[in-house]
Amino acid sequence: MTSSTATATPQDNWLRRFFVREGPVYANYESAYQAKTAPAKALYLFLYLAPGIVAFVFISIGPIFRAQMALTGLSARYLQYAWVLLNTFGWHMFVPFLVLRLNDKLPLREQLRFLGLNRTDWRGLFLVLPVYCALFVLVSLPYVRFVAPVIENWTKVVPVFRIPSYSIFQNTPENIYRFPPVALLFLGIGNFLGEELYFRGYLMKKSAFLGKMNWIVNSVLFALYHLWQAQQTWPMIGLVLAFGLLMALRKDLYVLIAFHFFANMWLAYGTG
């Protein structure tokens, strides 16, 4: 038994040294600012889903959506684009700074440190991330073929989860990615930076009271948050676990932003 343990330890240590980055600053913010009371814990878990509920109500419920079109004069396509920007730039980016200032009393410099915007894990970006992405590709191929269709078929049975015909979030990526270049730039910033800042940079520290389950709950709630495109995102819930896991391993916002971009492009264009 002692010999077996001794044999296994070097390999385990090598894998840990390669993938895991110790983050004392990250750990300190987790410890000091995680939700501690029962109402606070419930609130922060709800905040995972809240922006998705809002987006679902105003995008996917037909009568409400058509009333907004009549009121604003916007086309269906650009009204949805406006909601994406409001969600990603407004909620995802503004709310963390607002709450950190008003509730946690952090000055701007500390807010940037809390969210991880002032530091970059270069080793994670250029060494660990390519390996992680390759592993993600290997896992995604059988998952997309055998697991995702089962979940997708279930979502199609439930009427409330059906994506409306006017939605830019249909199955083909061209629906969302054929905006003009400047519009796409803002869409990308809001999607990749906004979502990662909110879900991994902010909420994952607030829900650290979940302990070892934190990265799993973070990933699952992040997938479920996409209510307005449930037929697309919910079938990928198993692959979305990779987001929370990578944050737990590297504790770096910019690594997650880069991985988010890669995962979206791969799942949209690389899996066939």
XYZ file of C-alpha atoms in Angstrom:
272
model
C 0.000 0.000 0.000
C 2.842 2.373 0.843
C 4.654 1.481 -2.371
C 1.524 2.073 -4.481
C 0.983 5.469 -2.904
C 4.598 6.437 -3.455
C 4.349 5.382 -7.103
C 1.188 7.397 -7.719
C 2.283 10.570 -5.985
C 4.833 11.925 -8.535
C 2.319 11.689 -11.379
C -0.423 13.285 -9.296
C 1.959 16.052 -8.264
C 3.013 16.671 -11.867
C -0.594 16.964 -13.048
C -1.412 19.283 -10.180
C 1.617 21.482 -10.848
C 0.677 21.713 -14.522
C -3.030 22.472 -14.217
C -3.443 24.084 -10.795
C -2.450 27.639 -9.971
C -2.448 28.614 -6.331
C -4.209 31.942 -5.898
C -3.849 33.469 -2.428
C -5.439 36.754 -3.546
C -8.382 34.847 -5.028
C -8.697 32.720 -1.876
C -8.627 35.783 0.389
C -11.478 37.434 -1.508
C -13.433 34.171 -1.450
C -13.030 33.868 2.299
C -13.770 37.493 3.136
C -16.640 38.253 0.757
C -18.525 35.015 0.186
C -22.181 35.058 1.260
C -22.418 34.098 4.921
C -26.077 34.385 5.964
C -28.907 32.203 4.644
C -30.702 35.133 2.916
C -27.438 36.266 1.288
C -26.684 32.745 0.062
C -30.162 32.451 -1.455
C -29.811 35.883 -3.070
C -26.507 35.145 -4.757
C -27.726 31.790 -6.050
C -30.769 33.594 -7.467
C -28.496 36.192 -9.084
C -27.054 33.396 -11.235
C -30.446 32.961 -12.902
C -31.945 36.465 -12.638
C -30.513 38.006 -15.853
C -31.550 34.913 -17.800
C -35.107 35.159 -16.492
C -35.262 38.808 -17.550
C -33.904 38.007 -21.020
C -36.356 35.121 -21.413
C -39.367 37.269 -20.481
C -38.499 40.120 -22.831
C -37.157 38.056 -25.753
C -38.981 34.717 -25.781
C -42.518 35.605 -24.708
C -44.119 36.614 -28.000
C -46.739 39.193 -26.913
C -44.229 41.032 -24.701
C -41.631 41.002 -27.477
C -44.048 42.280 -30.112
C -45.201 45.062 -27.785
C -41.569 46.189 -27.442
C -41.175 46.205 -31.234
C -44.249 48.409 -31.582
C -43.024 50.728 -28.830
C -39.416 51.085 -30.006
C -39.805 50.705 -33.767
C -36.842 48.299 -33.786
C -36.763 45.181 -35.925
C -36.935 41.817 -34.170
C -33.246 41.282 -34.882
C -32.001 44.563 -33.447
C -34.375 44.531 -30.503
C -32.792 41.234 -29.445
C -29.359 42.713 -30.030
C -30.279 45.608 -27.732
C -31.346 43.179 -25.020
C -28.086 41.246 -25.349
C -26.133 44.465 -24.824
C -28.324 45.511 -21.891
C -27.822 42.119 -20.294
C -24.092 41.776 -20.877
C -22.890 45.357 -20.529
C -25.599 46.484 -18.131
C -26.308 43.611 -15.779
C -23.167 41.510 -16.099
C -20.690 44.377 -15.892
C -22.512 47.091 -13.963
C -24.093 45.037 -11.152
C -20.818 43.564 -9.791
C -19.204 47.004 -9.531
C -22.362 48.489 -8.008
C -22.770 45.796 -5.339
C -19.072 45.661 -4.516
C -19.160 49.420 -3.928
C -22.466 49.776 -2.090
C -22.629 46.497 -0.182
C -18.987 45.455 0.248
C -17.634 49.030 0.476
C -14.732 48.322 -1.873
C -13.057 51.235 -3.692
C -12.554 50.896 -7.449
C -9.007 49.540 -7.151
C -10.180 46.783 -4.821
C -13.143 46.035 -7.070
C -10.753 45.426 -9.959
C -8.656 43.146 -7.754
C -11.744 41.267 -6.562
C -12.926 40.642 -10.111
C -9.455 39.655 -11.319
C -9.192 42.412 -13.905
C -5.781 43.636 -12.717
C -3.762 40.433 -13.183
C -3.162 37.842 -15.885
C -2.098 34.191 -15.689
C 0.264 34.123 -18.678
C 1.286 30.497 -18.099
C -2.364 29.533 -17.994
C -3.089 31.395 -21.232
C -0.212 30.107 -23.323
C 0.606 26.701 -21.834
C -2.297 25.250 -19.855
C -5.166 26.599 -21.945
C -4.120 24.951 -25.254
C -3.924 21.575 -23.510
C -7.247 22.202 -21.779
C -8.873 23.157 -25.091
C -7.537 20.000 -26.749
C -9.014 17.886 -23.943
C -12.285 19.788 -24.289
C -12.382 18.952 -28.000
C -11.792 15.258 -27.320
C -14.585 15.121 -24.753
C -16.985 17.243 -26.809
C -16.990 15.039 -29.918
C -18.723 11.992 -28.373
C -20.771 14.231 -26.058
C -22.237 16.273 -28.925
C -23.028 13.107 -30.853
C -24.541 10.913 -28.145
C -25.529 12.996 -25.092
C -26.556 16.438 -26.334
C -29.276 15.163 -28.741
C -31.058 13.369 -25.892
C -31.296 16.568 -23.831
C -32.154 18.659 -26.887
C -35.047 16.365 -27.800
C -36.380 16.765 -24.262
C -36.270 20.560 -24.499
C -38.192 20.408 -27.769
C -41.007 18.519 -26.063
C -41.503 21.308 -23.500
C -43.225 24.221 -25.304
C -41.806 26.941 -23.058
C -38.240 26.006 -24.068
C -38.829 26.276 -27.808
C -36.849 29.066 -29.424
C -39.219 31.474 -31.251
C -39.005 31.624 -35.025
C -37.905 35.284 -34.877
C -35.036 34.535 -32.486
C -31.434 35.239 -33.449
C -30.532 32.312 -31.168
C -31.572 29.593 -33.588
C -29.360 26.545 -34.139
C -27.306 27.975 -36.994
C -24.528 30.310 -35.736
C -24.993 32.613 -38.740
C -28.153 33.994 -37.106
C -26.162 35.518 -34.254
C -22.853 36.122 -36.032
C -24.027 38.008 -39.154
C -24.293 41.432 -37.563
C -21.989 44.178 -38.938
C -18.376 43.994 -37.657
C -18.717 46.820 -35.101
C -21.924 45.296 -33.719
C -20.191 41.912 -33.542
C -17.289 43.476 -31.635
C -19.610 44.759 -28.916
C -21.489 41.463 -28.938
C -18.240 39.582 -28.386
C -17.033 41.876 -25.600
C -20.370 41.602 -23.837
C -20.559 37.855 -24.266
C -17.050 36.738 -23.417
C -15.924 39.460 -21.003
C -19.348 40.281 -19.552
C -20.458 36.741 -18.777
C -17.095 35.682 -17.384
C -16.774 38.804 -15.253
C -20.229 38.210 -13.774
C -20.313 34.421 -13.384
C -16.683 33.534 -12.688
C -15.073 36.800 -11.597
C -17.915 37.851 -9.297
C -20.513 35.208 -8.435
C -18.113 32.286 -8.075
C -16.439 34.040 -5.149
C -19.787 34.990 -3.623
C -20.945 31.355 -3.760
C -17.720 29.978 -2.273
C -19.820 28.829 0.718
C -20.668 25.809 -1.471
C -17.152 24.487 -0.885
C -15.938 21.787 -3.269
C -19.286 21.860 -5.089
C -18.891 25.535 -5.980
C -17.410 25.080 -9.456
C -20.067 22.482 -10.324
C -22.989 24.632 -9.143
C -21.481 27.656 -10.874
C -21.288 25.766 -14.176
C -24.759 24.236 -13.941
C -26.446 27.526 -13.044
C -24.502 29.262 -15.818
C -25.937 26.762 -18.314
C -29.471 27.023 -16.906
C -29.287 30.825 -16.952
C -29.549 30.678 -20.764
C -33.328 30.243 -20.591
C -33.955 32.134 -23.834
C -31.801 29.633 -25.741
C -32.438 26.505 -23.691
C -32.503 24.246 -26.759
C -28.934 25.287 -27.569
C -27.241 25.653 -24.194
C -28.973 23.160 -21.927
C -27.941 20.150 -24.059
C -24.318 21.268 -23.510
C -24.637 21.328 -19.719
C -22.103 18.519 -19.327
C -19.519 20.430 -21.361
C -20.272 23.685 -19.536
C -18.792 22.074 -16.412
C -15.437 22.849 -18.030
C -15.944 26.571 -17.306
C -16.235 26.317 -13.522
C -13.514 23.671 -13.399
C -11.050 25.864 -15.290
C -11.690 28.771 -12.909
C -11.166 26.468 -9.931
C -7.885 25.296 -11.475
C -6.394 28.599 -12.680
C -8.326 31.318 -10.754
C -7.862 33.776 -13.602
C -10.527 35.745 -15.435
C -8.617 36.191 -18.686
C -8.001 32.462 -19.091
C -11.768 31.976 -18.821
C -12.494 34.726 -21.349
C -10.157 33.068 -23.856
C -11.631 29.632 -23.173
C -15.174 30.986 -23.512
C -14.321 32.344 -26.953
C -12.741 29.054 -28.006
C -15.621 26.928 -26.678
C -18.244 29.050 -28.456
C -16.394 28.935 -31.773
C -15.691 25.213 -31.486
C -19.253 24.247 -30.576
C -20.658 26.533 -33.292
C -18.350 25.563 -36.153
C -16.057 22.709 -35.163
C -18.400 19.910 -34.145
C -20.272 19.715 -37.416
